[in-house]
């Protein structure tokens, strides 16, 4: 395994999260006493590696107002949360994870922590595109990354440049899943629909990867775009 191996890069990115987010500074958390007891707040205030999985998930599932310091709680739990997401062990809807990252203000974190998260986005996507089936569905990774960063284009560019059979199989699945389940004519990502993905996704499908789609998918997408164009004209 070489340093350019995408799976080694992913592991290195996960390890870097642990390093950058470790803090010896004391942390005190309070929260909703109807949902959690004193022992829960003590555990969440203590060493991150000792927090049980259910409380890690609660950091994502509960609304921020449940906690006295949601940004602080989420930031210190970030390595646990994102490692579980990458390993498909978080069991939280990806749009919810993206929204919580935004609510935690991850793009205003100290540069080393912000860069470590961004490095993970690159490594997660590249590793996913080199294996089919992947540990976590590529659609989940794409939803988290795009909604939390507010763009699809740089991540789609990585996909365009990944010329592997696995990347093509993921492309087929992504088009089928997103078109059937979410409707690519108006695709919005994030639990609060923070990011409108349709413009960038459409441009990518019509351009860089069009010839990598199956004929059936090309026909279905062309029909959808034609109907949308006619509707816009009629309107």
Short mmCIF file of C-alpha atoms in Angstrom, two decimals, residues 45-196:
data_model
loop_
_atom_site.label_atom_id
_atom_site.label_comp_id
_atom_site.label_asym_id
_atom_site.label_seq_id
_atom_site.Cartn_x
_atom_site.Cartn_y
_atom_site.Cartn_z
CA UNK A 45 -18.00 16.71 29.18
CA UNK A 46 -15.28 14.11 29.67
CA UNK A 47 -12.80 12.31 27.40
CA UNK A 48 -14.25 11.97 23.91
CA UNK A 49 -13.06 8.40 23.42
CA UNK A 50 -15.11 7.31 26.45
CA UNK A 51 -18.42 8.71 25.16
CA UNK A 52 -20.75 5.81 24.24
CA UNK A 53 -21.96 5.58 20.67
CA UNK A 54 -25.56 6.50 21.51
CA UNK A 55 -24.49 9.85 22.94
CA UNK A 56 -22.29 10.51 19.92
CA UNK A 57 -25.35 9.98 17.72
CA UNK A 58 -27.41 12.21 20.03
CA UNK A 59 -24.99 15.05 19.30
CA UNK A 60 -26.21 14.92 15.70
CA UNK A 61 -29.85 13.97 16.18
CA UNK A 62 -30.84 16.46 18.87
CA UNK A 63 -31.58 20.04 17.96
CA UNK A 64 -28.79 22.42 19.04
CA UNK A 65 -31.00 24.03 21.69
CA UNK A 66 -30.84 20.74 23.61
CA UNK A 67 -27.30 21.60 24.66
CA UNK A 68 -25.80 24.54 26.54
CA UNK A 69 -22.87 24.67 24.10
CA UNK A 70 -23.78 22.86 20.92
CA UNK A 71 -20.92 24.27 18.80
CA UNK A 72 -18.39 23.24 21.42
CA UNK A 73 -19.94 19.80 21.86
CA UNK A 74 -20.12 19.09 18.15
CA UNK A 75 -16.59 20.29 17.48
CA UNK A 76 -15.04 18.05 20.12
CA UNK A 77 -17.13 15.10 18.89
CA UNK A 78 -16.28 15.70 15.23
CA UNK A 79 -13.65 12.91 14.89
CA UNK A 80 -16.05 10.36 16.38
CA UNK A 81 -18.98 11.59 14.29
CA UNK A 82 -17.17 11.73 10.95
CA UNK A 83 -15.35 8.43 11.45
CA UNK A 84 -18.71 6.76 12.10
CA UNK A 85 -20.18 8.43 9.00
CA UNK A 86 -17.31 7.24 6.80
CA UNK A 87 -17.67 3.71 8.14
CA UNK A 88 -21.47 3.84 7.64
CA UNK A 89 -21.95 3.34 11.38
CA UNK A 90 -23.52 6.68 12.34
CA UNK A 91 -27.07 5.75 11.25
CA UNK A 92 -28.07 9.38 10.84
CA UNK A 93 -29.58 10.77 7.67
CA UNK A 94 -26.68 12.42 5.77
CA UNK A 95 -28.59 15.68 5.24
CA UNK A 96 -28.98 15.97 9.02
CA UNK A 97 -25.25 15.54 9.53
CA UNK A 98 -24.53 18.26 6.97
CA UNK A 99 -26.94 20.66 8.65
CA UNK A 100 -25.44 20.05 12.08
CA UNK A 101 -21.97 20.77 10.68
CA UNK A 102 -23.27 24.09 9.39
CA UNK A 103 -25.01 24.87 12.67
CA UNK A 104 -21.77 24.12 14.51
CA UNK A 105 -20.04 26.68 12.30
CA UNK A 106 -17.36 24.31 11.08
CA UNK A 107 -16.12 26.72 8.40
CA UNK A 108 -15.22 29.22 11.14
CA UNK A 109 -13.22 26.74 13.20
CA UNK A 110 -9.44 27.21 13.56
CA UNK A 111 -7.71 26.63 10.24
CA UNK A 112 -6.01 23.33 11.18
CA UNK A 113 -9.35 21.81 12.19
CA UNK A 114 -11.20 23.22 9.20
CA UNK A 115 -8.47 21.96 6.87
CA UNK A 116 -8.57 18.51 8.48
CA UNK A 117 -12.30 18.23 7.76
CA UNK A 118 -11.78 19.40 4.18
CA UNK A 119 -8.97 16.86 3.72
CA UNK A 120 -11.36 14.19 4.93
CA UNK A 121 -13.96 15.22 2.34
CA UNK A 122 -11.39 14.72 -0.44
CA UNK A 123 -10.13 11.42 0.95
CA UNK A 124 -13.61 10.04 1.64
CA UNK A 125 -14.83 10.75 -1.87
CA UNK A 126 -11.71 9.40 -3.56
CA UNK A 127 -11.73 6.20 -1.52
CA UNK A 128 -15.43 5.69 -2.23
CA UNK A 129 -14.91 6.11 -5.97
CA UNK A 130 -12.21 3.43 -5.98
CA UNK A 131 -14.36 0.67 -4.51
CA UNK A 132 -17.75 -0.71 -5.45
CA UNK A 133 -19.72 -1.39 -3.43
CA UNK A 134 -18.26 1.10 -0.99
CA UNK A 135 -18.47 1.11 2.80
CA UNK A 136 -20.87 4.04 2.78
CA UNK A 137 -23.09 4.83 -0.24
CA UNK A 138 -21.55 7.43 -2.51
CA UNK A 139 -24.80 9.39 -2.41
CA UNK A 140 -24.48 9.75 1.36
CA UNK A 141 -20.92 11.04 1.06
CA UNK A 142 -21.92 13.45 -1.70
CA UNK A 143 -24.89 14.80 0.27
CA UNK A 144 -22.83 15.45 3.40
CA UNK A 145 -19.92 17.01 1.54
CA UNK A 146 -21.94 19.17 -0.86
CA UNK A 147 -24.45 20.49 1.66
CA UNK A 148 -21.80 21.26 4.28
CA UNK A 149 -19.53 23.07 1.80
CA UNK A 150 -22.28 24.71 -0.27
CA UNK A 151 -21.04 23.37 -3.59
CA UNK A 152 -20.89 20.23 -5.69
CA UNK A 153 -18.51 21.32 -8.44
CA UNK A 154 -15.08 20.59 -6.87
CA UNK A 155 -16.29 17.19 -5.73
CA UNK A 156 -17.83 16.39 -9.10
CA UNK A 157 -14.53 17.41 -10.71
CA UNK A 158 -12.79 14.73 -8.63
CA UNK A 159 -15.37 12.25 -9.90
CA UNK A 160 -14.81 13.35 -13.50
CA UNK A 161 -11.09 12.67 -13.13
CA UNK A 162 -11.55 9.28 -11.44
CA UNK A 163 -11.68 6.91 -14.40
CA UNK A 164 -12.29 3.64 -12.59
CA UNK A 165 -14.96 0.97 -13.11
CA UNK A 166 -16.05 1.61 -9.52
CA UNK A 167 -16.56 5.32 -10.22
CA UNK A 168 -18.74 4.48 -13.22
CA UNK A 169 -20.82 2.03 -11.19
CA UNK A 170 -21.28 4.65 -8.49
CA UNK A 171 -22.32 7.15 -11.15
CA UNK A 172 -25.03 4.81 -12.40
CA UNK A 173 -26.31 4.26 -8.86
CA UNK A 174 -26.22 7.95 -7.99
CA UNK A 175 -28.26 8.95 -11.03
CA UNK A 176 -30.81 6.21 -10.45
CA UNK A 177 -31.15 6.89 -6.72
CA UNK A 178 -31.21 10.67 -6.78
CA UNK A 179 -33.53 10.84 -9.78
CA UNK A 180 -35.97 8.26 -8.46
CA UNK A 181 -35.97 9.22 -4.76
CA UNK A 182 -35.25 12.94 -4.72
CA UNK A 183 -36.02 14.30 -8.18
CA UNK A 184 -33.00 15.86 -9.83
CA UNK A 185 -35.15 18.55 -11.44
CA UNK A 186 -35.14 20.32 -8.05
CA UNK A 187 -32.57 18.61 -5.83
CA UNK A 188 -31.92 20.30 -2.50
CA UNK A 189 -29.44 18.98 0.04
CA UNK A 190 -29.27 19.49 3.78
CA UNK A 191 -31.98 18.95 6.35
CA UNK A 192 -33.11 22.55 5.82
CA UNK A 193 -32.59 22.45 2.02
CA UNK A 194 -29.53 24.67 2.45
CA UNK A 195 -27.97 23.81 -0.89
CA UNK A 196 -29.71 23.72 -4.29
#
